[in-house]
mmCIF file of N, CA and C in Angstrom:
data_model
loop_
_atom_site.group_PDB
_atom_site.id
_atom_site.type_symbol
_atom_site.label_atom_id
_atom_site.label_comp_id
_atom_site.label_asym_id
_atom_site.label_seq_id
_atom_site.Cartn_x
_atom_site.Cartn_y
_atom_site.Cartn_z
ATOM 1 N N UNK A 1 -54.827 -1.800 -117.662
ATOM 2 C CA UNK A 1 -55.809 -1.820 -118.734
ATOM 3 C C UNK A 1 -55.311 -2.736 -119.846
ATOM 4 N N UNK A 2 -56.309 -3.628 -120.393
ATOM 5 C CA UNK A 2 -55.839 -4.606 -121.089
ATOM 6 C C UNK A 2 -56.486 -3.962 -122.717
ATOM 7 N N UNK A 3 -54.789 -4.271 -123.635
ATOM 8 C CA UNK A 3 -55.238 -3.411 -124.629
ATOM 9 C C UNK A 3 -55.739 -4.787 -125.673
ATOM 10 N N UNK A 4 -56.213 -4.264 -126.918
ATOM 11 C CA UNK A 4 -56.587 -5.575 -127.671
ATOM 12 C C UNK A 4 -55.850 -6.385 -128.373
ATOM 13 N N UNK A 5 -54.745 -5.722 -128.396
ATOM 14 C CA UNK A 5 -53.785 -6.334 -128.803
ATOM 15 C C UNK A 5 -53.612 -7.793 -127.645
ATOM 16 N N UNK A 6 -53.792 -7.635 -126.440
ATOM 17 C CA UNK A 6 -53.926 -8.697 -125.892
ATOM 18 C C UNK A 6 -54.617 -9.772 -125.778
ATOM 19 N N UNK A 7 -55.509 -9.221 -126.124
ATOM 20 C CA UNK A 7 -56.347 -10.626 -126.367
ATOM 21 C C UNK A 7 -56.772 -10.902 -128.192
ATOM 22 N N UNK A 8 -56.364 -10.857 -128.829
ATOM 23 C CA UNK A 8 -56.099 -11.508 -129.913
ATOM 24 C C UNK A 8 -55.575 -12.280 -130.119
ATOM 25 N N UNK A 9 -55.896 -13.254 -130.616
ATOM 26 C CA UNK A 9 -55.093 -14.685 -131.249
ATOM 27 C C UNK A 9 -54.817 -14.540 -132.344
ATOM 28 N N UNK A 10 -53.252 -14.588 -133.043
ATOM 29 C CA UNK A 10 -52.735 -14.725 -134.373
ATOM 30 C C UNK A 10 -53.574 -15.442 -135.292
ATOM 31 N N UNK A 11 -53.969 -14.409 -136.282
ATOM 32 C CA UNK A 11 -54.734 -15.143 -137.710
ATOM 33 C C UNK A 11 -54.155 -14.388 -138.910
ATOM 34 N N UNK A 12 -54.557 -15.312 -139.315
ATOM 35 C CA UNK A 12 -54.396 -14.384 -141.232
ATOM 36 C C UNK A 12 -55.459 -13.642 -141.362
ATOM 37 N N UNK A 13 -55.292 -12.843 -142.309
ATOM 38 C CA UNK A 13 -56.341 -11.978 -142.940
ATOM 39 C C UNK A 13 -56.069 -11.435 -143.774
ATOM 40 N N UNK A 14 -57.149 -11.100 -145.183
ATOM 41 C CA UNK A 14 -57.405 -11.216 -146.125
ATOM 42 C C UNK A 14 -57.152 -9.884 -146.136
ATOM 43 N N UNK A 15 -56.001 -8.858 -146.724
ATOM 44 C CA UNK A 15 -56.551 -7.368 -147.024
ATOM 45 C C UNK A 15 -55.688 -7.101 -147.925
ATOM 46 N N UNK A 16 -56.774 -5.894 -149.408
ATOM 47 C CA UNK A 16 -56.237 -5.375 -150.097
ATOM 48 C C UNK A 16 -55.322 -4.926 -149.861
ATOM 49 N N UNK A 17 -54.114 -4.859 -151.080
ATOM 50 C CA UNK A 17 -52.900 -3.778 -150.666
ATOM 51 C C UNK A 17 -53.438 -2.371 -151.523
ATOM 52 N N UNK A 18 -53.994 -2.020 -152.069
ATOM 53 C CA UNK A 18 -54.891 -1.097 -152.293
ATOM 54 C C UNK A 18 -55.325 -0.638 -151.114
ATOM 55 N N UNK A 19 -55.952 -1.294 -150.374
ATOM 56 C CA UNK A 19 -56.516 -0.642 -148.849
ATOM 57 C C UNK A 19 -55.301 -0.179 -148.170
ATOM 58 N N UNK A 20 -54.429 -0.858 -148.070
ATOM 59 C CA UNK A 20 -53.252 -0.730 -147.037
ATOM 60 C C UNK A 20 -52.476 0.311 -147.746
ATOM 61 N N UNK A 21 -52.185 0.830 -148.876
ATOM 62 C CA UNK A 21 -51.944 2.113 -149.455
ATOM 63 C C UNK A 21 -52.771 2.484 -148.902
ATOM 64 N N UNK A 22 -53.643 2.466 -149.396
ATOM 65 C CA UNK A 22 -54.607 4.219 -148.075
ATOM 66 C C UNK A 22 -54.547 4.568 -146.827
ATOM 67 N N UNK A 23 -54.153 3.496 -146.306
ATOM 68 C CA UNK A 23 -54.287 3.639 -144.796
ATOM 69 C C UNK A 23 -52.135 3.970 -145.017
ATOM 70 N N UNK A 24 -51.679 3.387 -145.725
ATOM 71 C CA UNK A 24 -50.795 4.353 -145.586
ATOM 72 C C UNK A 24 -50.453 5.290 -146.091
ATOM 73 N N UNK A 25 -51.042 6.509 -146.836
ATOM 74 C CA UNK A 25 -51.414 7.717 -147.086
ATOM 75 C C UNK A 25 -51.628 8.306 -145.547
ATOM 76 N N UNK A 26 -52.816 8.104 -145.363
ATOM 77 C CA UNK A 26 -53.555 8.757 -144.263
ATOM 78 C C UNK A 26 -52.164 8.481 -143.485
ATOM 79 N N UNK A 27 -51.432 7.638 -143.024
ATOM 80 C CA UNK A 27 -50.056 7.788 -141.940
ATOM 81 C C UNK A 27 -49.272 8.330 -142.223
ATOM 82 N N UNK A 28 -49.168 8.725 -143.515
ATOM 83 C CA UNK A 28 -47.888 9.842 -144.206
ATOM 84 C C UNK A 28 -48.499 11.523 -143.992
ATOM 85 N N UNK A 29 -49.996 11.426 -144.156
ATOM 86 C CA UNK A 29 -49.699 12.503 -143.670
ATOM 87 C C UNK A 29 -50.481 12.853 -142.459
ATOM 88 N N UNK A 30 -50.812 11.788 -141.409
ATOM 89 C CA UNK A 30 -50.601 12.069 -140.060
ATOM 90 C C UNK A 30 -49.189 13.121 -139.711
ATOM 91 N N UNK A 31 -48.236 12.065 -140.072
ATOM 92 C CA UNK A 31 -46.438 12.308 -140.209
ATOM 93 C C UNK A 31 -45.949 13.263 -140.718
ATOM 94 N N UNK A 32 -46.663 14.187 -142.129
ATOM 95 C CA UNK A 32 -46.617 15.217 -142.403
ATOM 96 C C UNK A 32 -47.220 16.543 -141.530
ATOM 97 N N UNK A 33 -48.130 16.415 -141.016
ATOM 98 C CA UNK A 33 -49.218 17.512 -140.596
ATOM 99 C C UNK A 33 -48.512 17.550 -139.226
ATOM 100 N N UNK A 34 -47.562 16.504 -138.687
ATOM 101 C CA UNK A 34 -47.520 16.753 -136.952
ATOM 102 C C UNK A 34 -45.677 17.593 -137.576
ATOM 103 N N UNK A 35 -44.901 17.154 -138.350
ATOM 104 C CA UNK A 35 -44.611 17.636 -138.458
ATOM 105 C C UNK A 35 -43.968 19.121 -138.853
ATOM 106 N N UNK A 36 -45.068 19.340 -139.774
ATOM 107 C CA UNK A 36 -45.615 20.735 -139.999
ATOM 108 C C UNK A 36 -45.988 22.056 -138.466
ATOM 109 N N UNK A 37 -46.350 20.933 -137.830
ATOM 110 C CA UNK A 37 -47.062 21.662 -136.642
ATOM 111 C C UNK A 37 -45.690 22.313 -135.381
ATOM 112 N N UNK A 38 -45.214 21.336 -135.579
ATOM 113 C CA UNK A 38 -44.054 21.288 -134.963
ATOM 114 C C UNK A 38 -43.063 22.024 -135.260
ATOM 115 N N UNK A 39 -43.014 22.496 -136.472
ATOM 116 C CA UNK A 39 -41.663 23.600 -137.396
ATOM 117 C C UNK A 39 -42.576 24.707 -136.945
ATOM 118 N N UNK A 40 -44.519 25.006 -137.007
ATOM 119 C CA UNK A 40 -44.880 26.503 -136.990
ATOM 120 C C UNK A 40 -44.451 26.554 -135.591
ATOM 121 N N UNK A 41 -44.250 26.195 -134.764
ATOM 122 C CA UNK A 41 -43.874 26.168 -133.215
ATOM 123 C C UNK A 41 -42.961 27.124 -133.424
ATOM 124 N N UNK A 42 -41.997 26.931 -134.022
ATOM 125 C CA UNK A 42 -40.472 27.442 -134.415
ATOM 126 C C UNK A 42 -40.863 29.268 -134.607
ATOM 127 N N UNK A 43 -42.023 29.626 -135.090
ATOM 128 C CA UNK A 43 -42.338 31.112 -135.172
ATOM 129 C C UNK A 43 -43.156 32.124 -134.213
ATOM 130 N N UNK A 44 -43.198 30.887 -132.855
ATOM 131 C CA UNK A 44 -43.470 31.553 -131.574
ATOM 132 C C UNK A 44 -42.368 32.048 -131.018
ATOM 133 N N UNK A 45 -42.630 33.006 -130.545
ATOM 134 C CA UNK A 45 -41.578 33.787 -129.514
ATOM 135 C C UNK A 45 -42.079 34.527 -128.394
ATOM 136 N N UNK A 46 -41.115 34.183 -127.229
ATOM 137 C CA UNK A 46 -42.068 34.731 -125.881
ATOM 138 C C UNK A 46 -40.968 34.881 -125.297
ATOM 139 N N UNK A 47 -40.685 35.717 -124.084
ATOM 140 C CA UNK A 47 -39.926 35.711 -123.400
ATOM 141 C C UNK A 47 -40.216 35.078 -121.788
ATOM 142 N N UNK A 48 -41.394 34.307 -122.035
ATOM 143 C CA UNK A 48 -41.545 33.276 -120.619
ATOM 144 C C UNK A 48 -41.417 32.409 -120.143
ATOM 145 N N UNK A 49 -40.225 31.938 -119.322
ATOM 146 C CA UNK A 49 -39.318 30.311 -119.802
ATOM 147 C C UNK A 49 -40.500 29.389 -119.619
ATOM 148 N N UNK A 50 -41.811 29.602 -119.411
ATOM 149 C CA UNK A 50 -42.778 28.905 -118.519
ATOM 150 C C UNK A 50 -43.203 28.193 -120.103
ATOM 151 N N UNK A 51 -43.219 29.083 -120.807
ATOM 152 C CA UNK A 51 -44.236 29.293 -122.474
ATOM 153 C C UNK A 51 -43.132 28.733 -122.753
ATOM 154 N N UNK A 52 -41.894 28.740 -123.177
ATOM 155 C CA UNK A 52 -41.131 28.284 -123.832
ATOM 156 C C UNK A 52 -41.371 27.455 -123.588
ATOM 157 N N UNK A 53 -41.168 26.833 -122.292
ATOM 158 C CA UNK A 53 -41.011 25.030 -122.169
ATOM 159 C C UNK A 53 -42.179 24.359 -122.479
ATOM 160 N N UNK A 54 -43.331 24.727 -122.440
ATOM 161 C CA UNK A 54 -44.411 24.054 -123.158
ATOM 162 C C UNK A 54 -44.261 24.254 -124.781
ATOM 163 N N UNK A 55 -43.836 25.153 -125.654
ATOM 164 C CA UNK A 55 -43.626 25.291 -126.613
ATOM 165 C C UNK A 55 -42.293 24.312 -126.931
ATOM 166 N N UNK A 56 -41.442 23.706 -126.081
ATOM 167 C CA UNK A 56 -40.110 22.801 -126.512
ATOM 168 C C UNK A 56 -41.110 21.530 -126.441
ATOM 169 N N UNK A 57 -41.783 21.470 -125.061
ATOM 170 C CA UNK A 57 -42.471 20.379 -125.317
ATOM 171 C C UNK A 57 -43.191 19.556 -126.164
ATOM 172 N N UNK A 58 -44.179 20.330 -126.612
ATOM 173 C CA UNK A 58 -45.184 20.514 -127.722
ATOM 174 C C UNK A 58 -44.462 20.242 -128.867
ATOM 175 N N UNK A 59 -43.436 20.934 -128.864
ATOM 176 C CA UNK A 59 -42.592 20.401 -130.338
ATOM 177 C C UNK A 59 -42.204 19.342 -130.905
ATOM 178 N N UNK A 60 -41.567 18.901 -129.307
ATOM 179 C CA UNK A 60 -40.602 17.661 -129.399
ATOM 180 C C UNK A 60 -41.829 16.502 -129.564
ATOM 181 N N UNK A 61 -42.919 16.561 -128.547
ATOM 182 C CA UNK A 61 -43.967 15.433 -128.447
ATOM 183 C C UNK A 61 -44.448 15.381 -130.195
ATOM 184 N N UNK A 62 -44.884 16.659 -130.676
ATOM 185 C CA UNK A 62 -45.286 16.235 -132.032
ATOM 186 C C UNK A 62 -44.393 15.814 -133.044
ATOM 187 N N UNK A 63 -42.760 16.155 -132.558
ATOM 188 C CA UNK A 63 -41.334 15.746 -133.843
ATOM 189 C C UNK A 63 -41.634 14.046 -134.014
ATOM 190 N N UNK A 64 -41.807 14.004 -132.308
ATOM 191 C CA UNK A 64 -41.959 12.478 -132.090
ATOM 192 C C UNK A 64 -43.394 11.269 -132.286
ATOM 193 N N UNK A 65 -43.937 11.913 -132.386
ATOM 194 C CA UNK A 65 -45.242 11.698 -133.463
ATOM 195 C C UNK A 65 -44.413 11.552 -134.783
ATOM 196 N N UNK A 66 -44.570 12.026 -135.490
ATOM 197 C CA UNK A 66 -44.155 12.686 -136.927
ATOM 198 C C UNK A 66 -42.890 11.024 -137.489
ATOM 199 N N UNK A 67 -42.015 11.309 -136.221
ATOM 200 C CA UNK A 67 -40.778 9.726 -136.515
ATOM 201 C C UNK A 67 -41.382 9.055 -136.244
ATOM 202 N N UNK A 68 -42.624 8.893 -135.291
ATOM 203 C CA UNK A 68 -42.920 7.279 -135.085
ATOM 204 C C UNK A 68 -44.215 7.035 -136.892
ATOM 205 N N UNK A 69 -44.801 7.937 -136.978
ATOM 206 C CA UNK A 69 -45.754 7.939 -138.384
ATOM 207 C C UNK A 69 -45.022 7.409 -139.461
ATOM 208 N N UNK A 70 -43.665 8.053 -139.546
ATOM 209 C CA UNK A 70 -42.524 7.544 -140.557
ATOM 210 C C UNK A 70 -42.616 6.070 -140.477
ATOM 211 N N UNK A 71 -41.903 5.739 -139.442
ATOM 212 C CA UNK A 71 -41.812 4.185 -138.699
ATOM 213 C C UNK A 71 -42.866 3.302 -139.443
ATOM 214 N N UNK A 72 -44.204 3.656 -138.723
ATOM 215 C CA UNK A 72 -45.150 3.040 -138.726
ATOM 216 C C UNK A 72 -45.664 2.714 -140.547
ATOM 217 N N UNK A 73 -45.368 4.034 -141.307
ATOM 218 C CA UNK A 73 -45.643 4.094 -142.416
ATOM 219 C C UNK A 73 -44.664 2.695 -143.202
ATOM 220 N N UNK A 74 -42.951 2.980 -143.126
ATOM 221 C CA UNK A 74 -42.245 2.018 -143.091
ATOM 222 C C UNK A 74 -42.839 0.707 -143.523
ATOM 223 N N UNK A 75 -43.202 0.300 -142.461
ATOM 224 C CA UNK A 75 -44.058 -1.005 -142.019
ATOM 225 C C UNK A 75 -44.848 -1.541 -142.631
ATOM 226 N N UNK A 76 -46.054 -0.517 -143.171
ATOM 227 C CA UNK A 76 -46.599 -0.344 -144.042
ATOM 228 C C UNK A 76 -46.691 -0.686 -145.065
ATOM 229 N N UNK A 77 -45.963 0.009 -145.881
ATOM 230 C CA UNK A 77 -44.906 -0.677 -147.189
ATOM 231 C C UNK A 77 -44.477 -1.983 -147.586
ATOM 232 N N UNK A 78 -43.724 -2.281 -146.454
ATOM 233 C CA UNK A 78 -43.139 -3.540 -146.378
ATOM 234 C C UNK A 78 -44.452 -4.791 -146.313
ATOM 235 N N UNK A 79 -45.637 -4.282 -145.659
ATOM 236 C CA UNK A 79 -47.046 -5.164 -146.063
ATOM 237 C C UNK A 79 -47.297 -5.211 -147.048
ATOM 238 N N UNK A 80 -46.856 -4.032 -147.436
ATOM 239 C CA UNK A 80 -48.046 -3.480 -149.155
ATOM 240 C C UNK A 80 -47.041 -4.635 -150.214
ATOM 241 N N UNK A 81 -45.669 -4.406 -149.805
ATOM 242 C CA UNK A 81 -45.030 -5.152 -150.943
ATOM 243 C C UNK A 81 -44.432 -6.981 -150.636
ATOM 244 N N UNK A 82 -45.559 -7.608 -149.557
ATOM 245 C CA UNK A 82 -45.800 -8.620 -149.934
ATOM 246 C C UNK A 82 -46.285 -9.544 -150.487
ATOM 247 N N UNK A 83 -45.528 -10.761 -150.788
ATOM 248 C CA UNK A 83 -45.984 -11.385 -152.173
ATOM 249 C C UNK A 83 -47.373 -12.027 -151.960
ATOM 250 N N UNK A 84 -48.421 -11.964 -152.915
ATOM 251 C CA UNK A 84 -49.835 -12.511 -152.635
ATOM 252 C C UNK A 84 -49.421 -14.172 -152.835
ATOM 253 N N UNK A 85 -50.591 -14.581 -151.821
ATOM 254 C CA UNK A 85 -50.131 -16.035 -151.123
ATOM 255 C C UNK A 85 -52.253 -16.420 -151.593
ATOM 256 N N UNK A 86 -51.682 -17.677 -152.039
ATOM 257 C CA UNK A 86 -53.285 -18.153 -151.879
ATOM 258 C C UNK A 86 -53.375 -19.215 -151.214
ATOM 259 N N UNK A 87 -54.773 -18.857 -150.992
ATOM 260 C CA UNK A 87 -55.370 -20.176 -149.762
ATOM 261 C C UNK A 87 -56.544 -20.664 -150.066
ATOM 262 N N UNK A 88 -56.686 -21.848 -149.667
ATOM 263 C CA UNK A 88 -58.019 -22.482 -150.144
ATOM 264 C C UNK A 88 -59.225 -22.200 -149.166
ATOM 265 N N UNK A 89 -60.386 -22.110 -149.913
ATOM 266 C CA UNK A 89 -61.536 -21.554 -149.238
ATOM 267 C C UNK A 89 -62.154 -22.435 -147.951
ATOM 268 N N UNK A 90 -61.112 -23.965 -147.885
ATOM 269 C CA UNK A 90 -61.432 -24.518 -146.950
ATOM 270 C C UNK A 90 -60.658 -24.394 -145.731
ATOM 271 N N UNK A 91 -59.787 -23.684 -146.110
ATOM 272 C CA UNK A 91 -59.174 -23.830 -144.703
ATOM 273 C C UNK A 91 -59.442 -22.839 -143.590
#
């Protein structure tokens, strides 16, 4: 399956860092909420290794959500705090 990232051709584009704060909000607390989800895990208790291991699972898959949101947020930032560049309307 071809994702879109593949068929895109490198361009510039024009976007608020105002926008890109929001959108990295909304990834902080993607990153917050999976991690949240992932600690209430921590107040299940069962004695069925069957339940447990979907409950380790579940944990770990959302811990790992949660670091990659960090990551991604990261990234983010580092957009938000680049220097504005101008370009002429002809090009």
């Amino acid at each position: 399956m071809e994702s879109n990232n593949d068929i895109l051709e490198p361009r510039l584009v024009a976007v608020d860092s105002y926008y890109l704060s929001v959108i990295d909000d909304r990834i902080q607390d993607l990153s917050n909420d999976a991690e949240s989800l992932a600690m209430a895990l921590n107040a299940i208790n069962t004695d069925d290794d069957a339940s447990k291991g979907v409950i380790v699972a579940v944990r770990s898959a959302l811990l790992a959500n949660s670091e990659l949101g960090s990551i991604v947020s990261e990234m983010m930032s580092g957009l938000i705090l680049l220097p504005e560049i101008k370009v002429n309307d002809d090009e």
